[in-house]
XYZ file of C-alpha atoms in Angstrom:
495
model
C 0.000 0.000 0.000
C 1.358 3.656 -0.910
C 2.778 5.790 2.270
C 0.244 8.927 1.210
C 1.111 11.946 3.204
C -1.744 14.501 3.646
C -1.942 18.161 4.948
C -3.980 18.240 8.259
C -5.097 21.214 8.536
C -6.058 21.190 12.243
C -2.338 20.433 12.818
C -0.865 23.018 10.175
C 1.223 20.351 8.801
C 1.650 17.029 6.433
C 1.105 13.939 8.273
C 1.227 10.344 7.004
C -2.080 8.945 6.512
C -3.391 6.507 9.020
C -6.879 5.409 8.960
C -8.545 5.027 12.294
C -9.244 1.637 11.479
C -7.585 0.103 8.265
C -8.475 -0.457 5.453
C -11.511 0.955 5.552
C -11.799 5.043 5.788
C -14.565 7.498 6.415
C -14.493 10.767 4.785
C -16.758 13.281 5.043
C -16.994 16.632 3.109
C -19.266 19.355 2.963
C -21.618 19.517 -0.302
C -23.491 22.201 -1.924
C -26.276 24.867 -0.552
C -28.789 24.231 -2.691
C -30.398 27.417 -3.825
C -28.481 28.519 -6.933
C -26.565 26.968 -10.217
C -23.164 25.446 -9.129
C -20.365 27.604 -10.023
C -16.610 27.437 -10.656
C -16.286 27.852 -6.920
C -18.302 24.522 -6.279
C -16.232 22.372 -8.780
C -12.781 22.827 -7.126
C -13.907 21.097 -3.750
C -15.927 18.380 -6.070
C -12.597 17.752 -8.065
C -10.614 17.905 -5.031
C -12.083 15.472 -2.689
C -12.983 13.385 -5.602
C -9.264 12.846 -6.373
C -8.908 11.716 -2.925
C -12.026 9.207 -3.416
C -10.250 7.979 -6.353
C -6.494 7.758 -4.855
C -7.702 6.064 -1.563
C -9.622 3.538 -3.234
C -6.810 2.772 -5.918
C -3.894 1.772 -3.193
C -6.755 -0.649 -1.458
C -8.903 0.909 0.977
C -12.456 0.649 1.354
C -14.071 3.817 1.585
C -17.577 5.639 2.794
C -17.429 8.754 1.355
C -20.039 11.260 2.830
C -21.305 14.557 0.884
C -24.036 16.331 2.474
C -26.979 18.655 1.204
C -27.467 21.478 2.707
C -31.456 22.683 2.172
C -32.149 24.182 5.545
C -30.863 26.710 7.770
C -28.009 28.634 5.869
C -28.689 31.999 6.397
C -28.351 34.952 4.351
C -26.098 37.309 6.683
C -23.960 35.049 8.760
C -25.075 31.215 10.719
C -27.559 32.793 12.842
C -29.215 35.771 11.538
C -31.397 36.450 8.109
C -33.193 34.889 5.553
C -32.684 30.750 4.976
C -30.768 30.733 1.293
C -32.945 28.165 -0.065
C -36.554 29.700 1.370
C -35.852 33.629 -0.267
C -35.399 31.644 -3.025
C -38.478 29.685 -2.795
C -40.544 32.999 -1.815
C -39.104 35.080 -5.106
C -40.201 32.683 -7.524
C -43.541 31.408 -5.745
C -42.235 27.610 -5.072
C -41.941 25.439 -2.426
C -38.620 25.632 -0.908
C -37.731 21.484 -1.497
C -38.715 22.426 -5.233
C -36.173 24.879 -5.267
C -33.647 22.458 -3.529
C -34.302 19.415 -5.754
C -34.347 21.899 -8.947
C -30.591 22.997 -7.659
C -29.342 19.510 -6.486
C -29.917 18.349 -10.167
C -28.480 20.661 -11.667
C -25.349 19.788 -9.023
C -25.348 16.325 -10.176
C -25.650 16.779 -13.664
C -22.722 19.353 -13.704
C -20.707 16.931 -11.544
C -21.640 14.293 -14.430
C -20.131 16.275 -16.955
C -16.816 16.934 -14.382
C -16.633 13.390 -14.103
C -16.867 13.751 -10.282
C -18.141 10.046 -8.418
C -20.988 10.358 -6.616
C -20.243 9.716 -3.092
C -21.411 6.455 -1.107
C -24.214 8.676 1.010
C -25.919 12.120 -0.259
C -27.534 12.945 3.173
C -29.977 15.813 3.128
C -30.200 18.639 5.902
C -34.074 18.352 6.128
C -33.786 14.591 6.182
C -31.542 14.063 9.707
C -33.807 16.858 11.812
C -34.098 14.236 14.727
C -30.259 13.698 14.821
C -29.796 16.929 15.209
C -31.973 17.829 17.909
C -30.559 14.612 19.310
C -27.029 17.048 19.419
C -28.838 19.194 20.941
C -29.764 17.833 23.977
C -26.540 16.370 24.161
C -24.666 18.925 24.337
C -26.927 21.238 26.643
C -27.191 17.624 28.601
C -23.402 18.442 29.114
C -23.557 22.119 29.837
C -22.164 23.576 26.935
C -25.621 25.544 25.625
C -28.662 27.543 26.854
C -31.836 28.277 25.846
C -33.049 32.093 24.991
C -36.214 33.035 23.915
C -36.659 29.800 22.350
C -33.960 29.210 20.865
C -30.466 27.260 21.708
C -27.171 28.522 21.060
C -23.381 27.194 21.883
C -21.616 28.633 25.118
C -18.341 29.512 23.705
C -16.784 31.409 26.351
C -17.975 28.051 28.501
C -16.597 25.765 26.168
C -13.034 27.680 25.961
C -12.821 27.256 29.544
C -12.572 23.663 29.271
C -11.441 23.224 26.327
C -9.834 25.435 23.363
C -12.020 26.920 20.618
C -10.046 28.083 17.838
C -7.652 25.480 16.976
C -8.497 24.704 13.316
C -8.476 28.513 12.476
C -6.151 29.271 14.953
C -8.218 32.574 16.226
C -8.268 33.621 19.656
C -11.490 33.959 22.015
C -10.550 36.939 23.978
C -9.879 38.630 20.745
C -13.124 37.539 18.762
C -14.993 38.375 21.836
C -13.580 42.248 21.998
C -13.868 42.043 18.553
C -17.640 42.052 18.697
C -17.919 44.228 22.062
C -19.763 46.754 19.883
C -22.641 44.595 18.952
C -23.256 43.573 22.640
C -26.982 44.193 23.967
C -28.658 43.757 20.716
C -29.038 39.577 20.157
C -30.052 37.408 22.354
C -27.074 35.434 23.258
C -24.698 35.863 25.830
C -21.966 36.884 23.329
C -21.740 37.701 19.737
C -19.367 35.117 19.531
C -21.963 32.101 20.456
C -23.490 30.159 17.570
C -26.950 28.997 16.785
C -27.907 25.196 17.409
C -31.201 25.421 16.733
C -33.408 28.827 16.015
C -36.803 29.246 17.155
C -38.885 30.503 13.569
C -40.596 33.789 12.742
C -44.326 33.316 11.725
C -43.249 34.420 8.238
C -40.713 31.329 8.431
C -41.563 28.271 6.146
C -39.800 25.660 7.077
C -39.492 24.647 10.511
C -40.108 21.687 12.811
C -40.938 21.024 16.075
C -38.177 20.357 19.245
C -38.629 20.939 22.617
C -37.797 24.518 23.191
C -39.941 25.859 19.707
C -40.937 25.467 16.276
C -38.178 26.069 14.176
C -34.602 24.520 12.315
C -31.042 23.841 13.353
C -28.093 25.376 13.079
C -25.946 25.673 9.607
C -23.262 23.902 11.997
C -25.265 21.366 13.281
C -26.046 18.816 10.108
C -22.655 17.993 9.175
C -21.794 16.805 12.974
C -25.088 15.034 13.366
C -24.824 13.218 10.174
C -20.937 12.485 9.837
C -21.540 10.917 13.250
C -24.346 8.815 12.103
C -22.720 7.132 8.755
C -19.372 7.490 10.051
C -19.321 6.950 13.716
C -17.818 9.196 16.844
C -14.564 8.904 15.383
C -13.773 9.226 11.169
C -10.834 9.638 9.662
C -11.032 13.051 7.246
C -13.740 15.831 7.100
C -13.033 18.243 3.741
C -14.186 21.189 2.176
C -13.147 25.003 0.668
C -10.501 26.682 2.714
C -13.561 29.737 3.570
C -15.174 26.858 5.835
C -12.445 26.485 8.541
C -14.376 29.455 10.072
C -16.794 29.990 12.017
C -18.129 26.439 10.572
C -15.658 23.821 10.827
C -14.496 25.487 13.991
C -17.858 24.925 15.363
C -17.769 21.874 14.280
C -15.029 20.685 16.609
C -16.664 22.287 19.541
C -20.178 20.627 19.363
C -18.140 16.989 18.937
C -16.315 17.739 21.928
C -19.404 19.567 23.642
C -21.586 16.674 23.008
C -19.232 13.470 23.248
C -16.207 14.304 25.171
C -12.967 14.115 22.449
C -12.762 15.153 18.806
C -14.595 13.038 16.093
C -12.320 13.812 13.081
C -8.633 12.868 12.607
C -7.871 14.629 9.352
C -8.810 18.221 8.193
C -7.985 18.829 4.643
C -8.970 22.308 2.748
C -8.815 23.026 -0.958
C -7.814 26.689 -1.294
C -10.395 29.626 -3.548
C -10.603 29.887 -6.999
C -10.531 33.659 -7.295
C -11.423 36.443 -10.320
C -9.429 39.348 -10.145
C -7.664 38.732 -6.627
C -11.095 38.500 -5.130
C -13.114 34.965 -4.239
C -15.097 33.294 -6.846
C -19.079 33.143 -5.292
C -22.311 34.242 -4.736
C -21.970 36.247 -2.131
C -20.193 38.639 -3.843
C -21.947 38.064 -7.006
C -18.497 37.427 -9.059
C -19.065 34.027 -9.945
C -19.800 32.522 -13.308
C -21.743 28.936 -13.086
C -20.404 25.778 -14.729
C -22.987 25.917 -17.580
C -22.173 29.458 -18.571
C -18.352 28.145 -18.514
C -19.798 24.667 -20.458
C -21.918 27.118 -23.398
C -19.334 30.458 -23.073
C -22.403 32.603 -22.469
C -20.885 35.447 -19.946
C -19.307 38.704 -20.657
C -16.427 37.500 -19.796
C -15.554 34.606 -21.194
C -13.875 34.126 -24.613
C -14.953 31.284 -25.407
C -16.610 27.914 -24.337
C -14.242 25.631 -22.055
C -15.394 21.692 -22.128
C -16.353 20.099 -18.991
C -12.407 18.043 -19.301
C -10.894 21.751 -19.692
C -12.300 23.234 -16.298
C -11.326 19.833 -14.676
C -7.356 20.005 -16.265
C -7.907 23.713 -14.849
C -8.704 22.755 -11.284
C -5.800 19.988 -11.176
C -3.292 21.609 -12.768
C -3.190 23.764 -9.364
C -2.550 22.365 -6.050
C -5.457 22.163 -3.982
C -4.327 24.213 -1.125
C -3.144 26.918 -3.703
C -5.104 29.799 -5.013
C -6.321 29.429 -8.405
C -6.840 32.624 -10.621
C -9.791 32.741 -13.041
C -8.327 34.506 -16.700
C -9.424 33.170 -19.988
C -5.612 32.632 -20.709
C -5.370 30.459 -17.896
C -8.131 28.218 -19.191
C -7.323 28.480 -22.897
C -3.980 27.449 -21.786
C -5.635 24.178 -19.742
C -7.369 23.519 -22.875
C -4.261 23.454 -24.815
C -2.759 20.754 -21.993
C -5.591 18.814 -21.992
C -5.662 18.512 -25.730
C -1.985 17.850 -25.790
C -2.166 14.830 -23.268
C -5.325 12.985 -24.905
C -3.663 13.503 -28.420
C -0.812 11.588 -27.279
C -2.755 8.902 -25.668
C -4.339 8.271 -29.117
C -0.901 7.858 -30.644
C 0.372 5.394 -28.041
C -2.255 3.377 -30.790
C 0.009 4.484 -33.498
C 3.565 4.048 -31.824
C 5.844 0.908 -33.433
C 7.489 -1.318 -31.539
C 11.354 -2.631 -31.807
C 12.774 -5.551 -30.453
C 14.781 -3.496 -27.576
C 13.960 0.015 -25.969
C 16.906 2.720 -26.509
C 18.526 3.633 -23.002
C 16.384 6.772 -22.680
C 13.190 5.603 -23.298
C 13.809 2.411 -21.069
C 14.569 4.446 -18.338
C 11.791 6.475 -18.628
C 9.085 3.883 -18.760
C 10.587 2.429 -15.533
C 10.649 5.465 -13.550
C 7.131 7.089 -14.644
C 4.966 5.019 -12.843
C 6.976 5.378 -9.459
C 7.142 9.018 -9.842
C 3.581 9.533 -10.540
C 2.804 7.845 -7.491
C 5.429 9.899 -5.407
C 3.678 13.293 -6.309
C -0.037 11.736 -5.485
C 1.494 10.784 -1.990
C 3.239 13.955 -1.345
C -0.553 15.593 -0.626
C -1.968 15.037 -4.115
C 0.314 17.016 -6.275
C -1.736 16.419 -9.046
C 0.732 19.405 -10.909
C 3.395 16.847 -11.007
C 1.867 14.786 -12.214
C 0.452 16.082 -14.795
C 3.946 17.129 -15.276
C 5.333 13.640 -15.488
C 1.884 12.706 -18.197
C 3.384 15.534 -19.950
C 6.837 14.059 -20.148
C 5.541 10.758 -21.317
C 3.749 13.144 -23.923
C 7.171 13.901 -25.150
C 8.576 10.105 -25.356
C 5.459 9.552 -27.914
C 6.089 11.915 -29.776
C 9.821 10.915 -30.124
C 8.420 7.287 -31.060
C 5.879 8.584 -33.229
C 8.471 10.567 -35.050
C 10.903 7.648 -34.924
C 13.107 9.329 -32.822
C 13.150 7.125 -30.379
C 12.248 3.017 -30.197
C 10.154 0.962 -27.562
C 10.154 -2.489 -26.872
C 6.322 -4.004 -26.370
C 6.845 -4.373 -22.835
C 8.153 -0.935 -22.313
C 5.043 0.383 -24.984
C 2.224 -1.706 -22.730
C 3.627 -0.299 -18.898
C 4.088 2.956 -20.261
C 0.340 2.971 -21.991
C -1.225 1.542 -18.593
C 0.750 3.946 -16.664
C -0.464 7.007 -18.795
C -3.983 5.528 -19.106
C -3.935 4.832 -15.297
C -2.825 8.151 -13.777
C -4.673 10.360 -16.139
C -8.237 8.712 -17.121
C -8.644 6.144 -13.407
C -6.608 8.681 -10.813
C -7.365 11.911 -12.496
C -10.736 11.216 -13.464
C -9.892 12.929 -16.977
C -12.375 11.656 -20.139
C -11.337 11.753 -23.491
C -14.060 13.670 -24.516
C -13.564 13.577 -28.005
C -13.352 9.767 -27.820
C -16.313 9.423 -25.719
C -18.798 12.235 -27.543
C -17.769 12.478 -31.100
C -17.445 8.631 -32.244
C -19.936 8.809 -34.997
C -18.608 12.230 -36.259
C -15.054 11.341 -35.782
C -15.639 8.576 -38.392
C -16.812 10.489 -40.897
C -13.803 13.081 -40.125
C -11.704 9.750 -40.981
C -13.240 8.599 -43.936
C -13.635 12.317 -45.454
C -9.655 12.850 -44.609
C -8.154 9.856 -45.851
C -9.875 10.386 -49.177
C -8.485 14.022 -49.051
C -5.041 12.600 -48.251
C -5.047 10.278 -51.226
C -5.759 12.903 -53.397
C -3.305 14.582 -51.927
C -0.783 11.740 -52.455
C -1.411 11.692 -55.911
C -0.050 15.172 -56.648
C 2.697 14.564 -55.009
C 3.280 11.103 -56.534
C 2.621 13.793 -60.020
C 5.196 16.534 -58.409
C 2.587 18.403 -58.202
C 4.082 20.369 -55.261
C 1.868 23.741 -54.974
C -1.479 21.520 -54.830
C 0.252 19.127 -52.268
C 0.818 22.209 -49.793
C -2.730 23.839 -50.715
C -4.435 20.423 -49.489
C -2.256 19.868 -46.485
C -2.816 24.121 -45.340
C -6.526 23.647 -46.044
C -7.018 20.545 -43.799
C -4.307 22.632 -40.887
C -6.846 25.618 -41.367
C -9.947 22.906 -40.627
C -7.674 22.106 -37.190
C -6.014 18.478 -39.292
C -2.569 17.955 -37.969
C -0.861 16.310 -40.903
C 2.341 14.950 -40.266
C 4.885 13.189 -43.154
C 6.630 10.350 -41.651
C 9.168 7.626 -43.535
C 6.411 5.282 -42.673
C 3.380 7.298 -44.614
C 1.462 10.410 -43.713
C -0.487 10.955 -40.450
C -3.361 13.067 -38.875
C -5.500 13.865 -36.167
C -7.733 16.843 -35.213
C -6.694 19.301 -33.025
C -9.814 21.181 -32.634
């Protein structure tokens, strides 16, 4: 099994990767709100954490990965005050608010379709664990760690610090939140500004709401991912994910209603993709700077040149580190549409590569080394850059074969096709979408070129030079690569 190191965010460092109990491994990571089309924002945690699906279950381990729903209790202003997200929604366009979240979670999945992102084992739903989290609830006022105001419970921070240490994910400090929001005192009905909302008694003009012992009303934004990563997972699971902007206040309050309600931390691993930002600034709704997947998928938005391919957006995301910041330009993505085109085009000529009866010293040392150092950069904390880096190495060897340049045994030729096939279709997740979308019309491209490129050998066989170039510069114009090898003539489309 590979030795895959991971960042732990709750640490602030990489630690080797040790289930809680091997080889099975729970991961949980927070899904979509539901009350809007999923942007470029959403995919990046999506792509991330389905990487990590992919990688775990490739070097043997059997795992339950968790992605929630959230379609209650997200407010508009912050976790406790304002409209619920997915209920202004409902109330602008004169629907019931699970209309609006089942219209949003499938557009999710169909745009996660196109990304090639696995579903996850379990898709819990907010509205669909209420009990469980009024259950946390009374556990954790049960242990003294929350009071009831006016109907409705919220977390005792200043309590919990006492005993504890609130702040250690995001590494802020209590005394200085709490001055921090000295200003605001008197006007909210908790004890602090600080304290956080378990469960919210509703205003009459509230829709959705259910009944608990202190009121009518909803949980907490905090509360759903502790209640239900407890109940598919257990008290104890090895990694909880999700975007970088979620260490606080949620993930932070996370930790404290685990240790409020049972007494030691659930969750062994933190990991955190970093933003995908647009001008230096955060990619989302909030600040009404995002552009959604399908405007991306069609290239209808003022800013966008062009349309960029489900694959594209995906090469985008991984061709970044997932703790680094990703900037959104159209030169950025026309320049992840160029990689992705280069790697798939020389996956198709692996088809075309001859073999020799021995490898030449280069190319034999390559082919042993790739697959080792593809798997070194996955368990250095998913450097999916390298790797892609490597894939684009092994780009270059094809071509050298292709171009005769360079010879390949058939041994060498089938570990370095599974190696290329394995790291960037099975591991990365990439499609070849060409391949997969375009069979019937990539056929007729054949037949219609071939005839084209006997024509065109016949003027040459005639030295008829001028209409050789004219029919090899009209089929380049088209987007036909046509290459002149000692072995015959060659093409494929690079549009």
């Amino acid at each position: 099994m590979q030795n895959l190191v991971i960042y732990n965010t709750l640490h602030r460092q990489k630690e080797r990767f040790q289930p809680i109990a091997a080889p099975n491994v729970g991961m949980y990571v927070c899904g979509p709100t539901v009350y809007g089309d999923p942007h470029l924002g959403h995919a990046r945690p999506s792509i991330t954490f389905d990487i990590l699906f992919r990688y775990l279950q490739h070097i043997g381990y059997k795992v339950r990965y968790v992605r929630n729903i959230t379609d209650v209790g997200h407010l508009e202003h912050d976790a406790d005050e304002g409209d619920d997200k997915i209920e202004k929604k409902a109330r602008l366009e004169q629907l019931e608010p699970m209309e609006i979240a089942q219209f949003y979670t499938n557009r999710y999945h169909n745009a996660m379709r196109m990304l090639n992102v696995l579903p996850p084992s379990i898709e819990p739903h907010a509205t669909g664990h209420i009990i469980e989290q009024e259950e946390l609830v009374k556990e954790i006022m049960a242990n003294g760690y929350a009071y009831e105001s006016n109907g409705s419970i919220y977390f005792d921070v200043a309590k919990y610090d006492k005993d504890h240490k609130y702040g250690r994910l995001s590494g802020r400090n209590l005394t200085d939140m709490i001055n921090n929001s000295r200003e605001l005192a008197g006007v909210s009905e908790k004890r602090n500004q600080v304290d956080f909302a378990l469960w919210k008694r509703a205003m009459p003009e509230h829709i959705m709401r259910w009944p608990s012992p202190w009121s009518n009303g909803f949980p907490g934004w905090h509360c759903e991912c502790t209640a239900m990563g407890r109940k598919y997972l257990g008290n104890h699971f090895d990694i909880h994910g999700g975007g970088m902007d979620l260490v606080f206040p949620h993930h932070e309050c996370e930790i404290a209603q685990a240790v409020a309600s049972q007494g030691d931390d659930m969750v062994k691993y933190w990991m955190h993709n970093n933003m995908i930002t647009i001008n230096g600034q955060k990619m989302g709704k909030s600040l009404g700077n995002f552009i959604t997947l399908e405007q991306f998928f069609t290239g209808n938005h003022d800013t966008l040149e062009q349309a960029y391919s489900p694959m594209t957006i995906r090469f985008f995301i991984l061709s970044a580190h997932y703790r680094g910041t990703v900037d959104f330009s159209n030169e950025a993505l026309q320049a992840a549409q160029k990689g992705y085109e280069k790697l798939m085009n020389a996956i198709e000529d692996l088809k075309r590569v001859q073999t020799a009866d021995k490898s030449d010293e280069n190319t034999a040392k390559f082919v042993a080394e790739l697959r080792q150092k593809c798997y070194d950069a996955m368990n250095d904390d998913l450097m999916t850059p390298a790797v892609i880096s490597h894939l684009f190495e092994a780009c270059h060897t094809i071509n050298l074969l292709i171009d005769h340049k360079a010879q390949i045994n058939e041994a060498d030729l089938k570990e370095l096709s599974e190696t290329v096939n394995l790291f960037a279709f099975d591991i990365l997740g990439l499609i070849n979408e060409r391949g997969t979308n375009n069979d019937a019309r990539e056929a007729a491209y054949g037949k219609v070129v071939d005839m084209v490129l006997e024509l065109r050998a016949k003027a040459k066989a005639n030295k008829e030079w001028a209409v050789s170039d004219q029919i090899r510069d009209a089929l380049a114009d088209a987007g036909f690569q046509v290459k002149d090898t000692k072995d015959g003539v060659t093409w494929k489309l690079d549009k």
